[in-house]
């Protein structure tokens, strides 16, 4: 039996202040034989890059001014107030505000508030994206599914899956969700039975509908794929 997880849980493993961190860590300790879609790894990197850059753009002006504060204690108090305020105003980015603050505070504790602090912040999004896989390896032993070159047989299978999604009117909310489901189906002959963990209720429901439709049409075998909704 194999286990896999969605992007939000992978982000939770990498980001120790994420709301899903404890749940993700608990999962990887309880389960084994982990295999992750390459599309999940790709989306995880993209999410870190995008969300940290969003935080950076919203705080950099204030941070630049605060770093000029001479008193160390006053500077830290102002930064804490800033990150708390921004996190409250933009709860969708709360986990990433907390991540950026933790990294910035660590930098300031070690190197001080010199010009390098602003450079550190400007490079944080790319650096966090770059260390996703090395960081994952500290938590979990896993294989990565392949979404690369397809044989003619796989190409035909993919066409049937796409056709089934259209006929059954299953529309995933974005390209990433669809790509993750397709990659799992393309690899289910190798990794089965497979349980996929997600905190995304919509993805869970649509994946179940899509898989049921594939089974009904005789394109997939019953019992090879299961999806479990994780509550945090």
Short mmCIF file of C-alpha atoms in Angstrom, two decimals, residues 150 154-172 174-175 177-183 185-186 210-211 213-214 217 219:
data_model
loop_
_atom_site.label_atom_id
_atom_site.label_comp_id
_atom_site.label_asym_id
_atom_site.label_seq_id
_atom_site.Cartn_x
_atom_site.Cartn_y
_atom_site.Cartn_z
CA UNK A 150 4.47 9.04 -22.23
CA UNK A 154 -0.14 5.92 -21.67
CA UNK A 155 -1.11 8.60 -24.16
CA UNK A 156 -4.24 6.65 -25.07
CA UNK A 157 -5.05 6.16 -21.39
CA UNK A 158 -4.62 9.87 -20.69
CA UNK A 159 -6.97 10.68 -23.57
CA UNK A 160 -9.61 8.37 -22.07
CA UNK A 161 -9.23 9.95 -18.63
CA UNK A 162 -9.57 13.45 -20.08
CA UNK A 163 -12.62 12.33 -22.05
CA UNK A 164 -14.18 10.84 -18.92
CA UNK A 165 -13.67 14.07 -16.97
CA UNK A 166 -15.47 15.95 -19.73
CA UNK A 167 -18.35 13.45 -20.07
CA UNK A 168 -18.87 13.23 -16.29
CA UNK A 169 -18.64 17.03 -16.01
CA UNK A 170 -15.88 16.96 -13.41
CA UNK A 171 -14.13 20.33 -13.52
CA UNK A 172 -11.28 20.84 -11.10
CA UNK A 174 -7.58 24.97 -11.39
CA UNK A 175 -4.95 23.42 -13.63
CA UNK A 177 -5.63 20.20 -9.21
CA UNK A 178 -6.38 18.60 -12.57
CA UNK A 179 -2.70 17.88 -13.24
CA UNK A 180 -2.29 16.23 -9.84
CA UNK A 181 -5.27 13.94 -10.43
CA UNK A 182 -4.10 13.06 -13.95
CA UNK A 183 -0.58 12.25 -12.75
CA UNK A 185 -4.09 8.13 -12.57
CA UNK A 186 -1.15 7.80 -14.97
CA UNK A 210 -13.73 11.37 -11.36
CA UNK A 211 -12.31 8.05 -10.16
CA UNK A 213 -16.54 7.62 -13.38
CA UNK A 214 -13.33 5.96 -14.60
CA UNK A 217 -16.39 3.14 -17.76
CA UNK A 219 -10.92 2.57 -17.59
#
